[in-house]
CSV table of C-alpha atoms and ligand atoms in Angstrom, one decimal:
chain,number,residue,atom,x,y,z
M,1,MET,CA,-24.3,192.9,-111.7
M,2,ILE,CA,-26.9,192.6,-109.0
M,3,ASP,CA,-27.4,195.5,-107.0
M,4,PHE,CA,-30.2,194.8,-104.4
M,5,SER,CA,-29.1,198.4,-102.5
M,6,LEU,CA,-32.6,200.8,-102.1
M,7,THR,CA,-32.4,204.2,-103.6
M,8,LEU,CA,-33.1,206.9,-101.2
M,9,GLU,CA,-36.6,207.4,-102.7
M,10,GLN,CA,-37.3,203.6,-102.0
M,11,ARG,CA,-35.7,203.8,-98.3
M,12,MET,CA,-38.0,207.1,-97.6
M,13,LEU,CA,-41.2,205.3,-99.0
M,14,GLN,CA,-40.1,202.4,-96.7
M,15,SER,CA,-39.9,204.4,-93.9
M,16,LYS,CA,-43.4,206.1,-94.7
M,17,ALA,CA,-45.0,202.9,-95.0
M,18,LEU,CA,-43.5,201.5,-91.7
M,19,GLU,CA,-44.7,204.6,-89.6
M,20,PHE,CA,-48.1,204.5,-91.2
M,21,ALA,CA,-48.7,200.5,-90.1
M,22,GLN,CA,-47.2,201.0,-86.4
M,23,THR,CA,-49.6,204.5,-86.0
M,24,GLU,CA,-52.4,204.1,-88.2
M,25,ILE,CA,-53.1,200.3,-88.4
M,26,LYS,CA,-51.7,199.0,-85.1
M,27,PRO,CA,-54.4,200.5,-83.1
M,28,ILE,CA,-57.2,199.5,-85.1
M,29,VAL,CA,-55.7,195.5,-85.4
M,30,GLN,CA,-56.0,196.0,-81.2
M,31,ILE,CA,-59.3,196.9,-81.3
M,32,ILE,CA,-60.7,194.5,-83.7
M,33,GLU,CA,-58.3,191.1,-82.6
M,34,GLU,CA,-59.2,192.4,-79.2
M,35,SER,CA,-63.5,192.2,-79.8
M,36,ASP,CA,-65.2,189.2,-78.9
M,37,ASN,CA,-68.2,190.5,-80.7
M,38,PRO,CA,-68.8,188.6,-84.0
M,39,GLU,CA,-71.2,191.6,-85.2
M,40,ILE,CA,-68.2,193.7,-85.4
M,41,GLU,CA,-67.9,195.0,-88.9
M,42,PRO,CA,-64.1,195.5,-89.4
M,43,TRP,CA,-64.6,197.9,-92.4
M,44,ASP,CA,-66.3,200.4,-89.5
M,45,PHE,CA,-62.5,200.7,-88.1
M,46,CYS,CA,-60.6,200.7,-91.5
M,47,GLN,CA,-62.1,202.7,-93.8
M,48,SER,CA,-60.1,205.8,-92.1
M,49,VAL,CA,-57.1,203.9,-92.6
M,50,PHE,CA,-57.9,203.0,-96.2
M,51,ARG,CA,-58.4,206.9,-96.4
M,52,LYS,CA,-55.2,207.7,-95.0
M,53,GLY,CA,-53.6,204.9,-97.0
M,54,THR,CA,-54.8,206.5,-100.3
M,55,GLU,CA,-54.0,209.8,-99.5
M,56,LEU,CA,-49.9,208.8,-98.7
M,57,GLY,CA,-50.3,207.4,-102.4
M,58,PHE,CA,-50.4,203.2,-101.4
M,59,THR,CA,-53.2,202.2,-103.7
M,60,SER,CA,-52.1,204.4,-106.7
M,61,LEU,CA,-48.3,203.6,-106.2
M,62,LEU,CA,-47.8,201.7,-109.8
M,63,LEU,CA,-50.2,204.1,-111.8
M,64,PRO,CA,-48.3,206.5,-114.2
M,65,LYS,CA,-48.4,210.0,-113.1
M,66,GLU,CA,-50.8,211.0,-115.7
M,67,TYR,CA,-53.5,209.3,-113.7
M,68,GLY,CA,-52.5,210.9,-110.7
M,69,GLY,CA,-50.2,207.8,-109.5
M,70,LEU,CA,-46.9,208.0,-108.3
M,71,GLY,CA,-45.4,206.4,-111.2
M,72,GLY,CA,-44.0,203.6,-108.7
M,73,LYS,CA,-42.7,199.9,-109.6
M,74,CYS,CA,-44.0,196.5,-108.3
M,75,VAL,CA,-40.6,196.7,-106.3
M,76,ASP,CA,-42.0,200.0,-104.6
M,77,LEU,CA,-44.8,198.4,-103.8
M,78,VAL,CA,-43.3,195.0,-102.0
M,79,LEU,CA,-41.3,197.4,-99.8
M,80,VAL,CA,-44.4,199.1,-98.5
M,81,LEU,CA,-46.5,195.7,-98.3
M,82,GLU,CA,-43.7,194.1,-96.1
M,83,GLU,CA,-44.1,197.0,-93.7
M,84,LEU,CA,-47.9,196.8,-93.9
M,85,GLY,CA,-47.8,193.0,-94.0
M,86,ALA,CA,-45.7,193.0,-90.3
M,87,VAL,CA,-48.5,194.5,-88.5
M,88,ASP,CA,-51.2,193.5,-90.7
M,89,VAL,CA,-51.4,190.7,-94.0
M,90,SER,CA,-55.3,190.8,-94.0
M,91,ILE,CA,-55.2,194.7,-94.2
M,92,ALA,CA,-52.2,194.8,-96.1
M,93,SER,CA,-53.6,192.6,-98.8
M,94,SER,CA,-57.5,193.3,-98.8
M,95,TYR,CA,-57.1,197.2,-98.8
M,96,PHE,CA,-54.4,198.0,-100.4
M,97,ASN,CA,-52.3,195.0,-102.3
M,98,LEU,CA,-55.8,194.6,-104.3
M,99,THR,CA,-56.8,198.1,-104.8
M,100,ALA,CA,-53.2,198.9,-106.2
M,101,ALA,CA,-53.2,195.7,-108.6
M,102,MET,CA,-56.5,196.5,-109.4
M,103,SER,CA,-56.4,200.2,-110.6
M,104,LEU,CA,-53.0,199.1,-113.0
M,105,PHE,CA,-54.6,196.0,-114.4
M,106,VAL,CA,-57.3,199.2,-115.5
M,107,THR,CA,-54.0,201.0,-117.7
M,108,ARG,CA,-53.0,197.2,-118.8
M,109,ALA,CA,-56.6,196.0,-119.7
M,110,GLY,CA,-58.4,198.6,-120.5
M,111,THR,CA,-59.5,201.2,-123.7
M,112,SER,CA,-57.9,204.6,-123.0
M,113,GLU,CA,-61.6,205.6,-122.3
M,114,GLN,CA,-62.0,203.2,-119.7
M,115,GLN,CA,-58.9,204.4,-118.3
M,116,LYS,CA,-59.8,207.8,-117.9
M,117,ARG,CA,-63.7,206.9,-116.6
M,118,ILE,CA,-62.7,204.3,-114.0
M,119,LEU,CA,-59.4,205.8,-112.8
M,120,SER,CA,-61.1,209.4,-112.8
M,121,HIS,CA,-61.1,209.2,-108.8
M,122,VAL,CA,-57.3,208.4,-108.2
M,123,ARG,CA,-56.6,212.5,-109.3
M,124,SER,CA,-59.4,213.4,-106.6
M,125,GLY,CA,-57.8,211.2,-104.4
M,126,GLU,CA,-60.9,209.6,-103.1
M,127,PRO,CA,-60.7,206.5,-101.5
M,128,HIS,CA,-61.6,203.4,-104.2
M,129,LEU,CA,-62.4,200.1,-103.0
M,130,TYR,CA,-61.9,197.3,-105.5
M,131,SER,CA,-62.7,194.0,-105.3
M,132,ALA,CA,-62.7,191.2,-107.8
M,133,ALA,CA,-64.3,187.5,-107.8
M,134,GLU,CA,-63.8,184.8,-110.0
M,135,SER,CA,-64.4,181.9,-107.4
M,136,GLU,CA,-67.8,180.1,-107.0
M,137,PRO,CA,-69.8,178.6,-104.1
M,138,ASN,CA,-70.3,174.8,-106.1
M,139,VAL,CA,-66.9,174.8,-107.9
M,140,ALA,CA,-63.4,174.3,-107.5
M,141,THR,CA,-61.8,177.6,-107.8
M,142,SER,CA,-58.6,175.4,-109.1
M,143,ASP,CA,-60.4,174.5,-112.0
M,144,LEU,CA,-59.0,177.7,-113.1
M,145,PHE,CA,-55.8,175.9,-113.9
M,146,CYS,CA,-57.4,172.9,-115.5
M,147,PRO,CA,-55.5,172.5,-118.8
M,148,ILE,CA,-58.3,169.6,-119.9
M,149,PRO,CA,-60.4,171.6,-122.7
M,150,ASP,CA,-63.7,170.4,-121.3
M,151,PRO,CA,-66.4,173.7,-121.2
M,152,ASN,CA,-68.4,171.6,-118.5
M,153,ILE,CA,-65.4,172.5,-115.9
M,154,GLY,CA,-65.2,175.9,-114.2
M,155,LEU,CA,-66.7,179.0,-113.6
M,156,LYS,CA,-70.9,178.7,-114.4
M,157,THR,CA,-71.7,182.6,-113.7
M,158,PHE,CA,-72.7,183.4,-117.2
M,159,ALA,CA,-72.8,187.2,-119.1
M,160,GLN,CA,-75.5,186.8,-122.3
M,161,ARG,CA,-75.0,189.6,-124.6
M,162,ASP,CA,-78.4,191.7,-125.1
M,163,GLY,CA,-77.5,194.6,-127.7
M,164,ASP,CA,-75.4,197.2,-126.0
M,165,ALA,CA,-74.8,195.1,-122.8
M,166,TYR,CA,-74.5,192.1,-121.1
M,167,ILE,CA,-76.6,190.5,-118.7
M,168,LEU,CA,-75.0,188.7,-115.9
M,169,ASN,CA,-76.4,185.7,-113.3
M,170,GLY,CA,-74.6,183.6,-111.2
M,171,LYS,CA,-73.2,183.7,-107.9
M,172,LYS,CA,-69.7,184.2,-106.6
M,173,SER,CA,-68.2,182.8,-103.4
M,174,SER,CA,-68.5,183.5,-99.8
M,175,LEU,CA,-64.3,184.4,-99.8
M,176,VAL,CA,-64.4,187.1,-102.6
M,177,THR,CA,-62.4,190.0,-100.7
M,178,ASN,CA,-64.5,193.4,-100.2
M,179,ALA,CA,-67.4,191.6,-101.5
M,180,GLY,CA,-70.4,194.2,-99.8
M,181,ILE,CA,-67.9,197.2,-99.1
M,182,ALA,CA,-66.1,197.9,-102.4
M,183,ASP,CA,-67.2,200.6,-104.4
M,184,ALA,CA,-66.7,198.5,-107.3
M,185,TYR,CA,-66.4,194.7,-108.8
M,186,PHE,CA,-64.4,193.1,-111.5
M,187,ILE,CA,-66.5,190.3,-112.4
M,188,ILE,CA,-65.3,187.3,-114.1
M,189,ALA,CA,-68.1,185.5,-116.0
M,190,ARG,CA,-68.5,183.1,-118.9
M,191,THR,CA,-69.6,184.5,-122.2
M,192,ALA,CA,-69.5,180.9,-124.1
M,193,LEU,CA,-70.6,177.7,-122.3
M,194,ASP,CA,-69.8,175.4,-125.3
M,195,LYS,CA,-66.4,176.6,-125.4
M,196,PRO,CA,-63.2,175.9,-122.5
M,197,LEU,CA,-62.7,177.8,-119.5
M,198,GLY,CA,-59.9,179.3,-120.8
M,199,GLU,CA,-61.1,180.4,-124.0
M,200,SER,CA,-64.7,181.7,-122.4
M,201,MET,CA,-64.2,183.8,-119.8
M,202,SER,CA,-64.4,187.8,-119.6
M,203,ILE,CA,-63.5,190.6,-117.2
M,204,PHE,CA,-66.6,192.9,-116.4
M,205,TYR,CA,-65.7,196.4,-114.7
M,206,ILE,CA,-69.8,196.4,-112.4
M,207,PRO,CA,-69.7,199.7,-109.8
M,208,ALA,CA,-71.0,198.5,-106.7
M,209,ASN,CA,-74.6,200.7,-107.0
M,210,THR,CA,-75.4,198.4,-110.3
M,211,PRO,CA,-79.0,197.0,-110.0
M,212,GLY,CA,-79.0,193.4,-109.3
M,213,LEU,CA,-75.9,193.1,-107.4
M,214,LYS,CA,-76.2,192.0,-103.9
M,215,PHE,CA,-74.1,190.3,-101.5
M,216,GLY,CA,-74.3,187.8,-98.5
M,217,ASN,CA,-73.3,188.1,-94.8
M,218,ARG,CA,-69.5,188.5,-93.8
M,219,THR,CA,-67.8,185.2,-94.0
M,220,GLU,CA,-66.1,184.5,-90.2
M,221,MET,CA,-62.4,183.1,-90.7
M,222,ILE,CA,-60.1,181.7,-88.5
M,223,GLY,CA,-57.8,185.0,-89.1
M,224,TRP,CA,-58.1,187.7,-91.3
M,225,LYS,CA,-59.7,189.3,-88.8
M,226,PRO,CA,-59.8,193.0,-89.9
M,227,SER,CA,-60.6,192.2,-93.8
M,228,HIS,CA,-64.5,191.7,-94.9
M,229,HIS,CA,-65.1,188.5,-97.3
M,230,ALA,CA,-68.9,187.5,-98.3
M,231,GLU,CA,-71.2,186.3,-101.0
M,232,ILE,CA,-71.9,188.1,-104.3
M,233,HIS,CA,-75.4,187.2,-106.1
M,234,LEU,CA,-76.0,189.1,-109.7
M,235,ASP,CA,-79.3,188.6,-110.4
M,236,ASN,CA,-80.0,190.0,-113.9
M,237,VAL,CA,-77.0,192.7,-113.7
M,238,ARG,CA,-77.0,194.6,-116.9
M,239,VAL,CA,-73.5,195.8,-117.6
M,240,PRO,CA,-72.5,198.1,-120.6
M,241,THR,CA,-70.5,196.3,-123.1
M,242,GLU,CA,-68.4,199.8,-122.5
M,243,ASN,CA,-67.4,198.0,-119.0
M,244,LEU,CA,-65.8,194.5,-121.0
M,245,LEU,CA,-62.3,194.8,-120.2
M,246,GLY,CA,-60.3,193.3,-122.9
M,247,LYS,CA,-62.0,191.1,-125.6
M,248,GLU,CA,-64.7,188.9,-124.9
M,249,GLY,CA,-63.1,185.4,-123.7
M,250,GLU,CA,-59.8,187.0,-123.0
M,251,GLY,CA,-60.3,187.4,-119.5
M,252,ALA,CA,-57.8,183.9,-119.3
M,253,LYS,CA,-54.9,185.6,-121.3
M,254,LEU,CA,-55.5,188.9,-118.8
M,255,LEU,CA,-55.4,187.9,-115.7
M,256,MET,CA,-51.9,186.3,-116.5
M,257,LEU,CA,-50.6,189.7,-116.8
M,258,LEU,CA,-51.2,190.6,-113.4
M,259,PRO,CA,-48.4,188.7,-111.4
M,260,GLU,CA,-48.6,192.0,-109.3
M,261,VAL,CA,-51.3,190.3,-107.3
M,262,ALA,CA,-49.7,187.5,-106.3
M,263,ILE,CA,-46.5,189.4,-105.7
M,264,GLY,CA,-48.0,191.9,-103.4
M,265,LEU,CA,-49.3,189.0,-101.5
M,266,ALA,CA,-46.1,187.2,-101.4
M,267,ALA,CA,-44.7,190.6,-99.8
M,268,CYS,CA,-47.3,190.9,-97.2
M,269,TYR,CA,-46.5,187.3,-96.0
M,270,VAL,CA,-42.9,188.5,-95.9
M,271,GLY,CA,-44.2,191.0,-93.4
M,272,LEU,CA,-46.2,188.3,-91.1
M,273,ALA,CA,-42.5,186.2,-91.4
M,274,ARG,CA,-40.2,188.7,-90.5
M,275,ALA,CA,-42.8,190.2,-87.5
M,276,ALA,CA,-43.0,186.5,-86.1
M,277,TYR,CA,-39.4,186.2,-86.0
M,278,GLU,CA,-38.8,189.3,-84.3
M,279,TYR,CA,-41.6,188.7,-81.8
M,280,ALA,CA,-39.9,185.0,-81.0
M,281,LEU,CA,-36.1,187.2,-80.6
M,282,ASP,CA,-37.6,189.2,-78.2
M,283,TYR,CA,-39.3,186.9,-76.2
M,284,ALA,CA,-36.4,184.5,-76.3
M,285,LYS,CA,-34.2,187.2,-74.9
M,286,LYS,CA,-35.9,187.6,-71.5
M,287,ARG,CA,-37.6,184.3,-71.0
M,288,VAL,CA,-35.2,183.0,-68.3
M,289,SER,CA,-34.7,179.2,-68.4
M,290,TRP,CA,-32.0,176.6,-66.6
M,291,GLY,CA,-30.3,180.5,-65.3
M,292,ARG,CA,-30.2,182.2,-68.4
M,293,PRO,CA,-32.5,183.3,-71.1
M,294,ILE,CA,-33.6,180.8,-73.1
M,295,ILE,CA,-32.0,182.1,-76.6
M,296,GLN,CA,-28.3,181.0,-75.0
M,297,HIS,CA,-30.1,177.6,-75.6
M,298,GLN,CA,-28.9,175.6,-78.9
M,299,SER,CA,-31.9,174.3,-79.9
M,300,VAL,CA,-33.9,177.6,-79.4
M,301,ALA,CA,-30.8,179.8,-80.9
M,302,LEU,CA,-30.7,177.8,-83.8
M,303,LYS,CA,-34.4,178.2,-84.6
M,304,LEU,CA,-34.5,181.4,-84.7
M,305,ALA,CA,-31.2,181.6,-86.7
M,306,ASP,CA,-33.5,179.6,-89.3
M,307,MET,CA,-36.3,182.0,-89.1
M,308,MET,CA,-34.4,184.9,-89.7
M,309,ILE,CA,-32.3,183.3,-93.1
M,310,ASN,CA,-35.7,182.1,-94.2
M,311,THR,CA,-37.4,185.5,-94.0
M,312,GLN,CA,-34.3,186.8,-96.3
M,313,ALA,CA,-34.7,184.1,-98.2
M,314,ALA,CA,-38.5,184.8,-99.2
M,315,ARG,CA,-37.9,188.5,-99.4
M,316,LEU,CA,-34.8,188.4,-102.1
M,317,THR,CA,-37.6,185.8,-104.0
M,318,VAL,CA,-40.2,188.4,-104.0
M,319,TRP,CA,-37.9,190.8,-104.7
M,320,GLU,CA,-36.8,188.8,-107.9
M,321,ALA,CA,-40.3,188.5,-108.7
M,322,ALA,CA,-41.2,192.3,-108.6
M,323,ASN,CA,-38.4,193.3,-110.5
M,324,THR,CA,-39.4,191.0,-112.9
M,325,ALA,CA,-42.9,192.0,-113.0
M,326,ASP,CA,-41.1,195.7,-113.8
M,327,THR,CA,-39.6,193.9,-117.0
M,328,ASN,CA,-40.7,190.8,-118.3
M,329,LEU,CA,-44.7,190.4,-117.4
M,330,GLN,CA,-45.0,187.1,-119.4
M,331,LEU,CA,-42.0,185.3,-116.9
M,332,ALA,CA,-43.3,186.5,-113.9
M,333,GLY,CA,-47.0,186.1,-114.4
M,334,MET,CA,-46.4,182.2,-115.2
M,335,VAL,CA,-43.3,181.4,-113.0
M,336,LYS,CA,-41.7,184.0,-110.4
M,337,ALA,CA,-45.3,185.5,-108.9
M,338,PRO,CA,-46.7,182.4,-107.8
M,339,ALA,CA,-43.1,180.4,-106.6
M,340,ALA,CA,-43.2,184.2,-104.6
M,341,LYS,CA,-46.3,183.6,-103.1
M,342,THR,CA,-46.0,179.8,-102.5
M,343,PHE,CA,-42.1,180.6,-100.7
M,344,ALA,CA,-43.3,183.3,-98.6
M,345,VAL,CA,-46.8,181.6,-97.6
M,346,ASP,CA,-44.2,178.6,-96.7
M,347,VAL,CA,-42.3,180.8,-95.0
M,348,ALA,CA,-44.7,182.5,-93.0
M,349,ILE,CA,-46.5,179.2,-91.5
M,350,LYS,CA,-43.0,177.9,-90.5
M,351,ASN,CA,-42.1,181.1,-89.1
M,352,ALA,CA,-45.3,181.1,-87.7
M,353,GLN,CA,-45.3,177.9,-86.0
M,354,THR,CA,-41.8,178.0,-85.1
M,355,ALA,CA,-42.6,181.5,-82.9
M,356,LEU,CA,-45.4,179.6,-81.0
M,357,GLU,CA,-43.1,176.7,-80.0
M,358,ILE,CA,-40.4,179.2,-78.8
M,359,LEU,CA,-42.9,181.2,-76.4
M,360,GLY,CA,-43.7,177.4,-74.8
M,361,GLY,CA,-47.3,177.4,-73.0
M,362,TYR,CA,-47.8,181.4,-73.3
M,363,GLY,CA,-47.4,180.7,-77.3
M,364,VAL,CA,-50.9,179.4,-77.3
M,365,THR,CA,-52.8,181.8,-75.2
M,366,LYS,CA,-55.1,184.5,-76.7
M,367,GLN,CA,-52.8,187.2,-75.0
M,368,ALA,CA,-49.5,186.4,-77.1
M,369,GLN,CA,-49.6,187.1,-80.9
M,370,THR,CA,-48.7,183.7,-81.9
M,371,GLY,CA,-52.1,182.5,-82.4
M,372,LYS,CA,-52.7,185.7,-85.1
M,373,PHE,CA,-49.7,184.9,-86.7
M,374,LEU,CA,-50.5,181.5,-87.3
M,375,ALA,CA,-53.9,181.9,-88.1
M,376,ASP,CA,-53.1,184.6,-90.8
M,377,ALA,CA,-50.5,182.5,-92.2
M,378,SER,CA,-52.3,179.7,-92.5
M,379,ILE,CA,-54.4,181.4,-95.1
M,380,GLY,CA,-52.2,182.2,-97.2
M,381,TYR,CA,-52.1,178.7,-98.2
M,382,SER,CA,-55.6,178.8,-100.6
M,383,CYS,CA,-56.0,182.7,-101.1
M,384,ASP,CA,-55.2,183.5,-104.4
M,385,PHE,CA,-55.1,179.7,-105.7
M,386,THR,CA,-53.6,177.0,-103.5
M,387,ARG,CA,-50.2,175.7,-103.5
M,388,GLU,CA,-50.6,172.8,-104.8
M,389,VAL,CA,-52.2,174.4,-108.2
M,390,LEU,CA,-49.5,177.0,-108.4
M,391,ARG,CA,-47.2,174.6,-108.4
M,392,LEU,CA,-48.7,172.6,-111.0
M,393,GLY,CA,-48.8,175.7,-112.8
M,394,LEU,CA,-45.1,176.4,-112.8
M,395,VAL,CA,-44.2,172.7,-113.8
M,396,ASN,CA,-45.7,173.3,-116.8
M,397,CYS,CA,-43.6,175.9,-117.5
M,398,LEU,CA,-40.3,174.1,-116.7
J,401,FAD,C1,-58.6,184.7,-97.5
J,401,FAD,C2,-59.1,184.5,-98.9
J,401,FAD,C3,-59.6,185.4,-99.8
J,401,FAD,C4,-59.8,185.0,-100.8
J,401,FAD,N1,-60.4,186.4,-101.5
J,401,FAD,C5,-60.8,185.8,-103.0
J,401,FAD,C6,-61.4,187.0,-103.7
J,401,FAD,O1,-61.0,188.2,-103.7
J,401,FAD,N2,-61.9,186.7,-105.2
J,401,FAD,C7,-62.1,185.4,-105.3
J,401,FAD,O2,-62.7,185.1,-106.5
J,401,FAD,N3,-62.1,184.3,-104.6
J,401,FAD,C8,-61.5,184.7,-103.2
J,401,FAD,N4,-60.5,183.8,-102.1
J,401,FAD,C9,-61.3,182.0,-103.3
J,401,FAD,C10,-59.2,181.5,-103.1
J,401,FAD,O3,-58.9,182.0,-104.3
J,401,FAD,C11,-60.2,179.9,-103.4
J,401,FAD,O4,-60.2,179.6,-102.1
J,401,FAD,C12,-58.9,179.0,-103.9
J,401,FAD,O5,-58.2,179.2,-105.3
J,401,FAD,C13,-58.9,177.9,-103.8
J,401,FAD,O6,-59.9,177.4,-104.3
J,401,FAD,P1,-60.9,176.4,-103.6
J,401,FAD,O7,-61.3,177.1,-102.1
J,401,FAD,O8,-62.1,176.4,-104.3
J,401,FAD,O9,-60.2,174.8,-103.7
J,401,FAD,P2,-60.5,173.7,-104.7
J,401,FAD,O10,-60.5,174.0,-106.1
J,401,FAD,O11,-61.7,173.1,-104.6
J,401,FAD,O12,-59.6,172.7,-103.8
J,401,FAD,C14,-59.5,171.8,-102.9
J,401,FAD,C15,-58.0,171.2,-102.6
J,401,FAD,O13,-58.1,170.4,-103.8
J,401,FAD,C16,-56.5,170.8,-104.2
J,401,FAD,N5,-56.8,170.4,-105.7
J,401,FAD,C17,-57.9,170.8,-106.5
J,401,FAD,N6,-57.2,170.8,-107.9
J,401,FAD,C18,-56.1,169.8,-107.7
J,401,FAD,C19,-55.4,169.8,-108.9
J,401,FAD,N7,-55.8,169.8,-110.2
J,401,FAD,N8,-54.2,168.9,-108.1
J,401,FAD,C20,-54.0,168.8,-107.0
J,401,FAD,N9,-54.8,169.4,-105.9
J,401,FAD,C21,-55.9,170.0,-106.3
J,401,FAD,C22,-56.3,172.0,-103.6
J,401,FAD,O14,-55.1,172.1,-103.7
J,401,FAD,C23,-57.0,172.1,-102.5
J,401,FAD,O15,-56.1,171.4,-101.3
J,401,FAD,C24,-60.0,183.8,-101.5
J,401,FAD,C25,-60.2,182.4,-100.6
J,401,FAD,C26,-59.5,183.2,-99.5
J,401,FAD,C27,-58.8,181.8,-98.2
């Protein structure tokens, strides 16, 4: 039997996230969105939000209680992220989803010594922001999905073994989330250049203050204004072997076992799809044309009905993927997570476009929320891999 009802604890968690999003995130987003100053550093504003969210347990939600986490499931995470994403998808995704998922990654890929050492901050409740970097400026990130076993295809950042350490050299793309503001980095580098990418990627944990780790300026994007993205330069970065996560060359396998990143991102986009729907619904009830609220014109009403139906369908896809992540990691990683991410982003883009249409000319003004919805939704297309390569990967599993 399928039971979609939430437990009392889950409903309380959802309310806590809703209240946090409305009272803490919303005012900060308003300040950042309304500022025309390109010099503004969003992290200066978002830092306090990240601290409060960490105190509420949103970044340690998935960690076992023995590490000071809440011992929650992926289903709990998506409930929280939908609420945060409804207010701002970039804060939900960049700060909370990424940190929650990478903390979980340490418990999956790390030895017990690494888990204790790297996650020691969780117990103290100190905020600890993570960044994860695979993409590079002169390499198509989609190469990560390439089935051709050609060693020349893919990432070039190289980790050379040197005694009890690796020396990393290379550059990561200007899109890397939290680059320059994070407390620690998970960097993907090749540990062999004569083997195909799938057999030569390794994952290194690198604290922010490691010598040789440098960052570019903040990248400005069409949306996601509250988040921070920049290049990472690795210039003879010495990483002790104790900071290699998993075995050398097993990075690709390990990443497949972290479907929570894509599922969490999908949940953020369900939040955006819902927000766009609710915004358009509210407008349609108030705007009068031909003597009646526009919601009473069938063509508008049907658009709103489709927005509601699609949001519901995306939510169920995400919940099912989250439930699978809690029971069958492999299936979630190969099929359910990419499917949920692709579908939720498609629905968010469609709802954002429709909301813009329902608002008529006001939809394209800066005063309306619809421009932000559309810009933020469009970014989901390529963030965490494009819908093309995700679907191509999926097809291989059919
Ligand atoms: C908001 C945001 C946050 C990001 N955060 C991070 C981060 O934290 N860390 C990080 O490492 N990276 C990050 N990225 C980078 C992101 O992962 C890549 O931009 C994304 O995977 C697309 O890769 P690309 O830009 O290199 O495009 P390419 O791989 O160059 O693709 C270009 C186009 O070609 C298509 N394409 C490529 N290959 C194929 C194929 N075989 N078949 C069909 N079509 C194909 C793609 O679908 C796309 O339309 C972020 C990106 C964004 C937008």
